[in-house]
Short mmCIF file of C-alpha atoms (C1' of nucleotides) in Angstrom, two decimals:
data_model
loop_
_atom_site.label_atom_id
_atom_site.label_comp_id
_atom_site.label_asym_id
_atom_site.label_seq_id
_atom_site.Cartn_x
_atom_site.Cartn_y
_atom_site.Cartn_z
CA MET A 328 14.26 -32.85 -22.84
CA MET A 329 13.46 -35.64 -20.20
CA ALA A 330 10.13 -36.00 -20.53
CA SER A 331 8.30 -37.32 -17.71
CA THR A 332 10.35 -39.75 -15.06
CA THR A 333 7.85 -42.70 -15.34
CA VAL A 334 8.58 -42.86 -18.66
CA VAL A 335 11.58 -43.91 -18.40
CA GLU A 336 11.01 -47.54 -17.50
CA ALA A 337 8.14 -47.39 -20.51
CA SER A 338 8.82 -50.26 -23.16
CA VAL A 339 10.06 -49.63 -26.43
CA ALA A 340 6.67 -51.97 -26.64
CA ASP A 341 3.51 -50.17 -25.93
CA ASP A 342 1.33 -50.98 -28.76
CA HIS A 343 3.29 -50.95 -32.34
CA ASP A 344 5.80 -52.98 -30.69
CA HIS A 345 6.30 -54.51 -33.23
CA GLU A 346 6.41 -52.80 -36.28
CA ALA A 347 8.86 -50.95 -34.11
CA CYS A 348 10.89 -53.78 -33.62
CA ARG A 349 10.51 -54.94 -37.56
CA ALA A 350 11.65 -51.76 -38.52
CA LEU A 351 14.79 -51.71 -36.42
CA GLY A 352 15.76 -54.22 -37.70
CA GLN A 353 15.75 -53.68 -40.46
CA ILE A 354 17.41 -50.78 -40.38
CA LEU A 355 20.02 -52.32 -38.48
CA ASP A 356 21.03 -54.97 -41.27
CA ARG A 357 21.67 -51.78 -43.36
CA ILE A 358 23.76 -50.00 -41.20
CA GLY A 359 24.72 -52.09 -38.98
CA ASP A 360 27.44 -53.43 -41.79
CA LYS A 361 31.20 -52.65 -40.65
CA TRP A 362 31.38 -49.18 -42.73
CA THR A 363 28.64 -47.64 -43.67
CA VAL A 364 28.11 -45.51 -40.29
CA MET A 365 32.08 -44.82 -40.49
CA VAL A 366 30.79 -42.85 -43.85
CA VAL A 367 28.07 -41.69 -42.96
CA GLY A 368 30.07 -40.05 -39.66
CA ALA A 369 32.94 -39.05 -42.45
CA LEU A 370 30.73 -37.07 -44.54
CA SER A 371 28.29 -35.45 -42.06
CA ARG A 372 31.04 -32.52 -42.34
CA GLY A 373 30.39 -31.67 -45.79
CA PRO A 374 31.26 -33.76 -49.46
CA LEU A 375 34.31 -35.77 -49.56
CA ARG A 376 35.99 -37.40 -52.84
CA PHE A 377 36.53 -41.27 -52.87
CA ASN A 378 40.10 -40.94 -51.80
CA ALA A 379 39.51 -38.69 -49.28
CA LEU A 380 37.46 -40.71 -47.79
CA MET A 381 38.88 -43.80 -47.51
CA ARG A 382 41.58 -41.83 -45.91
CA THR A 383 39.47 -40.16 -43.88
CA ILE A 384 37.55 -43.71 -42.55
CA GLY A 385 41.20 -45.69 -42.47
CA GLY A 386 41.09 -49.31 -42.07
CA VAL A 387 38.22 -49.37 -45.23
CA SER A 388 38.70 -51.47 -48.13
CA HIS A 389 38.70 -50.08 -51.97
CA ARG A 390 35.91 -52.85 -52.47
CA MET A 391 33.78 -52.22 -49.46
CA LEU A 392 33.88 -48.57 -49.58
CA THR A 393 32.60 -48.84 -53.34
CA LEU A 394 29.81 -51.45 -51.93
CA THR A 395 29.26 -49.42 -48.71
CA LEU A 396 28.63 -46.57 -51.11
CA ARG A 397 26.52 -48.07 -54.07
CA ALA A 398 24.53 -49.23 -51.00
CA LEU A 399 23.85 -45.85 -49.21
CA GLU A 400 23.05 -44.04 -53.01
CA ARG A 401 20.64 -47.15 -53.41
CA ASP A 402 18.75 -46.04 -50.30
CA GLY A 403 19.02 -41.88 -51.57
CA LEU A 404 21.48 -41.72 -48.23
CA VAL A 405 24.10 -40.26 -50.20
CA THR A 406 24.66 -38.84 -53.71
CA ARG A 407 27.25 -39.87 -56.15
CA THR A 408 28.11 -36.84 -58.40
CA ALA A 409 31.31 -37.16 -60.81
CA TYR A 410 33.03 -34.94 -63.07
CA LEU A 411 34.38 -36.46 -65.92
CA THR A 412 37.74 -35.15 -65.54
CA ILE A 413 40.75 -36.80 -66.26
CA PRO A 414 41.70 -37.48 -63.97
CA PRO A 415 38.49 -38.51 -62.50
CA LYS A 416 36.39 -36.82 -59.73
CA VAL A 417 34.02 -38.38 -58.05
CA GLU A 418 32.15 -36.27 -54.93
CA TYR A 419 30.06 -37.96 -52.52
CA GLU A 420 27.41 -35.70 -50.55
CA LEU A 421 24.73 -36.26 -48.02
CA THR A 422 20.84 -36.44 -48.94
CA PRO A 423 18.76 -34.47 -46.54
CA LEU A 424 17.40 -38.29 -46.14
CA GLY A 425 20.94 -39.28 -45.06
CA ARG A 426 21.32 -35.88 -42.71
CA SER A 427 18.45 -36.77 -40.82
CA LEU A 428 20.07 -39.97 -39.90
CA ILE A 429 22.32 -37.88 -38.09
CA GLU A 430 21.16 -37.07 -35.28
CA PRO A 431 19.32 -40.60 -34.10
CA LEU A 432 23.51 -41.82 -34.76
CA ARG A 433 24.13 -39.09 -32.27
CA VAL A 434 22.19 -40.20 -29.84
CA LEU A 435 22.70 -43.87 -29.77
CA SER A 436 26.60 -42.50 -30.13
CA GLY A 437 26.15 -40.72 -26.59
CA TRP A 438 24.58 -43.94 -24.83
CA ALA A 439 27.96 -45.55 -26.29
CA ILE A 440 30.38 -43.23 -25.05
CA GLU A 441 28.50 -42.76 -21.75
CA ASN A 442 28.24 -45.91 -20.86
CA ARG A 443 31.11 -48.08 -22.03
CA PRO A 444 32.71 -47.97 -19.18
CA ALA A 445 29.96 -49.54 -17.34
CA ILE A 446 30.00 -52.14 -19.92
CA GLU A 447 33.75 -52.96 -20.45
CA SER A 448 33.50 -53.21 -16.31
CA SER A 449 31.08 -55.68 -17.02
CA ARG A 450 32.67 -57.97 -19.48
CA ALA A 451 35.79 -58.09 -17.11
CA ALA A 452 33.76 -59.06 -14.08
CA PHE A 453 32.25 -61.97 -16.42
CA ASP A 454 35.12 -62.55 -18.12
CA MET A 455 37.04 -63.07 -13.94
CA ALA A 456 33.85 -65.24 -13.17
CA GLY A 457 34.40 -67.47 -15.53
CA GLU A 458 38.06 -68.46 -16.13
CA PRO A 459 39.18 -67.83 -12.00
CA GLY A 460 42.55 -70.03 -12.27
CA MET B 1002 11.10 -32.35 -29.66
CA MET B 1003 12.49 -30.35 -32.81
CA ALA B 1004 15.04 -28.36 -30.69
CA SER B 1005 16.19 -25.60 -32.84
CA THR B 1006 16.36 -25.30 -36.97
CA THR B 1007 19.58 -24.95 -37.68
CA VAL B 1008 20.91 -27.85 -35.57
CA VAL B 1009 19.73 -30.33 -37.72
CA GLU B 1010 22.17 -29.66 -40.55
CA ALA B 1011 25.17 -30.02 -37.43
CA SER B 1012 27.72 -32.28 -38.55
CA VAL B 1013 28.07 -35.49 -36.21
CA ALA B 1014 31.76 -34.49 -35.95
CA ASP B 1015 32.94 -31.59 -34.59
CA ASP B 1016 35.30 -31.70 -32.36
CA HIS B 1017 35.65 -35.04 -30.97
CA ASP B 1018 33.70 -36.85 -33.79
CA HIS B 1019 36.53 -39.46 -33.84
CA GLU B 1020 35.45 -40.77 -30.32
CA ALA B 1021 31.91 -40.76 -31.56
CA CYS B 1022 32.32 -42.88 -34.77
CA ARG B 1023 34.33 -45.37 -32.44
CA ALA B 1024 32.32 -45.49 -29.91
CA LEU B 1025 29.53 -45.88 -32.72
CA GLY B 1026 31.28 -48.38 -35.04
CA GLN B 1027 31.86 -50.22 -31.52
CA ILE B 1028 28.35 -50.19 -30.11
CA LEU B 1029 26.84 -51.13 -33.20
CA ASP B 1030 29.56 -54.51 -34.04
CA ARG B 1031 27.94 -55.30 -30.63
CA ILE B 1032 23.94 -54.65 -30.88
CA GLY B 1033 23.78 -54.84 -35.32
CA ASP B 1034 24.19 -58.42 -35.35
CA LYS B 1035 20.72 -60.07 -36.21
CA TRP B 1036 18.81 -60.72 -33.32
CA THR B 1037 20.28 -58.51 -30.03
CA VAL B 1038 17.67 -55.97 -30.47
CA MET B 1039 14.83 -58.32 -31.20
CA VAL B 1040 15.81 -59.62 -27.31
CA VAL B 1041 16.19 -56.14 -25.93
CA GLY B 1042 12.87 -55.40 -27.53
CA ALA B 1043 11.05 -58.42 -26.67
CA LEU B 1044 12.74 -57.72 -22.55
CA SER B 1045 11.31 -54.28 -22.46
CA ARG B 1046 8.15 -55.34 -21.58
CA GLY B 1047 9.53 -57.43 -18.77
CA PRO B 1048 11.52 -60.72 -17.74
CA LEU B 1049 10.61 -63.61 -19.81
CA ARG B 1050 11.52 -67.40 -20.02
CA PHE B 1051 14.03 -68.87 -22.53
CA ASN B 1052 11.84 -70.37 -24.73
CA ALA B 1053 8.59 -67.35 -23.68
CA LEU B 1054 11.40 -64.97 -25.39
CA MET B 1055 12.05 -67.32 -28.36
CA ARG B 1056 8.70 -67.48 -29.16
CA THR B 1057 7.91 -63.70 -28.68
CA ILE B 1058 10.92 -63.24 -31.53
CA GLY B 1059 10.55 -65.53 -33.64
CA GLY B 1060 12.49 -66.93 -36.31
CA VAL B 1061 15.62 -67.55 -33.90
CA SER B 1062 17.03 -70.58 -33.11
CA HIS B 1063 18.37 -72.07 -29.86
CA ARG B 1064 21.18 -71.32 -30.11
CA MET B 1065 21.86 -68.05 -31.70
CA LEU B 1066 18.99 -66.71 -28.38
CA THR B 1067 21.97 -68.75 -26.21
CA LEU B 1068 24.55 -66.90 -27.62
CA THR B 1069 23.00 -63.16 -27.92
CA LEU B 1070 21.79 -63.37 -24.00
CA ARG B 1071 25.62 -64.95 -23.14
CA ALA B 1072 26.78 -61.62 -24.72
CA LEU B 1073 23.89 -59.42 -23.80
CA GLU B 1074 24.22 -60.63 -20.10
CA ARG B 1075 28.42 -60.28 -20.04
CA ASP B 1076 28.01 -56.75 -20.82
CA GLY B 1077 25.36 -56.14 -18.12
CA LEU B 1078 22.52 -55.26 -20.21
CA VAL B 1079 20.78 -58.28 -18.79
CA THR B 1080 20.29 -60.53 -15.79
CA ARG B 1081 20.04 -64.33 -15.80
CA THR B 1082 17.61 -66.05 -12.90
CA ALA B 1083 17.82 -69.76 -13.49
CA TYR B 1084 15.52 -70.81 -10.63
CA LEU B 1085 16.68 -74.89 -10.13
CA THR B 1086 13.71 -76.16 -10.06
CA ILE B 1087 12.33 -79.41 -12.39
CA PRO B 1088 11.76 -78.53 -15.01
CA PRO B 1089 14.09 -75.62 -14.83
CA LYS B 1090 13.05 -72.26 -15.52
CA VAL B 1091 15.60 -69.39 -16.39
CA GLU B 1092 14.33 -65.99 -16.43
CA TYR B 1093 15.91 -62.70 -18.53
CA GLU B 1094 15.36 -59.97 -17.79
CA LEU B 1095 17.14 -56.17 -18.49
CA THR B 1096 18.96 -54.59 -16.03
CA PRO B 1097 18.86 -50.57 -15.53
CA LEU B 1098 22.05 -50.62 -17.86
CA GLY B 1099 19.49 -52.43 -20.98
CA ARG B 1100 16.90 -50.65 -20.41
CA SER B 1101 19.14 -47.32 -21.01
CA LEU B 1102 19.29 -48.51 -24.06
CA ILE B 1103 15.99 -48.51 -25.06
CA GLU B 1104 15.06 -45.21 -25.67
CA PRO B 1105 18.37 -44.46 -28.32
CA LEU B 1106 16.74 -48.21 -29.89
CA ARG B 1107 13.54 -45.68 -29.98
CA VAL B 1108 14.94 -42.72 -31.43
CA LEU B 1109 16.39 -45.26 -34.38
CA SER B 1110 13.23 -47.07 -34.96
CA GLY B 1111 11.39 -43.75 -34.85
CA TRP B 1112 13.70 -42.88 -37.78
CA ALA B 1113 13.45 -46.00 -39.55
CA ILE B 1114 9.69 -45.96 -39.66
CA GLU B 1115 9.05 -42.53 -40.90
CA ASN B 1116 11.72 -43.08 -43.23
CA ARG B 1117 11.25 -46.03 -44.33
CA PRO B 1118 8.90 -44.48 -47.63
CA ALA B 1119 11.39 -42.88 -48.60
CA ILE B 1120 14.52 -45.52 -48.90
CA GLU B 1121 12.16 -47.82 -51.09
CA SER B 1122 10.86 -45.59 -53.25
CA SER B 1123 14.60 -44.32 -53.64
CA ARG B 1124 15.65 -47.77 -54.11
CA ALA B 1125 13.05 -48.71 -56.46
CA ALA B 1126 13.94 -45.85 -58.74
CA PHE B 1127 17.90 -46.89 -58.38
CA ASP B 1128 16.88 -50.31 -59.42
CA MET B 1129 15.01 -49.37 -62.18
CA ALA B 1130 17.93 -47.63 -63.55
CA GLY B 1131 20.31 -50.14 -63.76
CA GLU B 1132 17.79 -52.63 -64.85
CA PRO B 1133 16.06 -51.16 -68.01
CA GLY B 1134 14.75 -53.98 -70.07
"C1'" DC C 663 41.08 -41.51 -59.91
"C1'" DA C 664 37.44 -43.85 -59.21
"C1'" DG C 665 35.38 -48.61 -60.39
"C1'" DT C 666 35.06 -53.41 -61.12
"C1'" DA C 667 35.75 -58.22 -61.24
"C1'" DT C 668 37.79 -62.67 -59.13
"C1'" DC C 669 39.48 -65.58 -55.54
"C1'" DC C 670 39.58 -66.99 -51.09
"C1'" DG C 671 39.48 -66.72 -45.63
"C1'" DA C 672 37.10 -66.19 -41.76
"C1'" DT C 673 32.89 -65.51 -39.54
"C1'" DT C 674 28.22 -65.94 -39.57
"C1'" DG C 675 24.38 -68.52 -37.75
"C1'" DG C 676 20.77 -72.44 -38.71
"C1'" DA C 677 19.96 -77.20 -38.05
"C1'" DT C 678 20.73 -81.20 -35.17
"C1'" DA C 679 22.08 -83.93 -31.50
"C1'" DC C 680 23.12 -84.78 -26.56
"C1'" DT C 681 23.52 -83.46 -21.39
"C1'" DG C 682 21.26 -82.07 -16.88
"C1'" DC D 340 13.01 -76.67 -19.92
"C1'" DA D 341 17.64 -74.47 -20.55
"C1'" DG D 342 22.13 -75.21 -22.36
"C1'" DT D 343 25.90 -77.02 -25.46
"C1'" DA D 344 28.76 -78.98 -28.54
"C1'" DT D 345 29.55 -80.34 -33.92
"C1'" DC D 346 28.81 -79.89 -38.63
"C1'" DC D 347 27.83 -77.14 -42.51
"C1'" DA D 348 26.24 -73.44 -45.78
"C1'" DA D 349 26.01 -68.87 -46.37
"C1'" DT D 350 27.37 -64.49 -46.41
"C1'" DC D 351 31.34 -61.17 -45.54
"C1'" DG D 352 34.80 -58.90 -46.95
"C1'" DG D 353 40.16 -58.71 -47.36
"C1'" DA D 354 43.69 -58.44 -51.15
"C1'" DT D 355 44.94 -58.26 -55.68
"C1'" DA D 356 44.49 -57.27 -60.68
"C1'" DC D 357 42.74 -54.81 -64.56
"C1'" DT D 358 39.86 -51.17 -66.42
"C1'" DG D 359 38.19 -46.61 -68.32
#
DNA sequence: CAGTATCCGATTGGATACTG
DNA sequence: CAGTATCCAATCGGATACTG
């Protein structure tokens, strides 16, 4: 890792920046909603049933969890397996495609954890300048 | 790249998954909006003035670009430099913190570009099953 | 237990007009 | 040119009630 040092300052741009930004915009439209990454994170440990998922995530409504899971299923990131028992049992699991998303998300969450303090102090300074007294 | 093969299946979870997911959720709340990554992408090549930024991105309203830039400035990802000339000239530029975000975003856009075809065919198959005729 | 449907408040974001 | 303020339509998402 680390690559060359000069690359660190390189742009996301270069030749194909336009495509990269469009693709990035699309994927963020998709996973940038309130619950998708939470679901992927919860399922990254292994399959979970609907209500277990709900408890694991916490704070998600019945409705939104359903919608989020449908969207993930539609995109091929999650599989849904229904066991026609009484009471019903439905398991959700990441597909290989879904699992392949974990690493990119890890990179991003690593950045978030590492830089959160800097962001928060920047916010404090910015807000201080605005509301002096 | 490539790392070890067994890690591919590893979970985002492990010990500190909770913190990772919370941090990720927060950062996506922040950059997962409609314009932030477009602005970062546009500025990744170098400083730009307000209207240049607007033209580069395309489709963004005056208002939203302003709000997006303010938020980025507040978080310390972008600097704003106003030249008090007539007409006014204001340049926006990524800070080191802002530039550090480029690489994680690159990883994500790489994933998006690579897997978009799979996602789209999955969508087509899913929608076909739902609306048979 | 899992999923759907309806309702409604909150937030988002574009259009527009106005200011320095 | 850059920024702010107002207005409003569209979307998001929670609460609730109902179904198999």
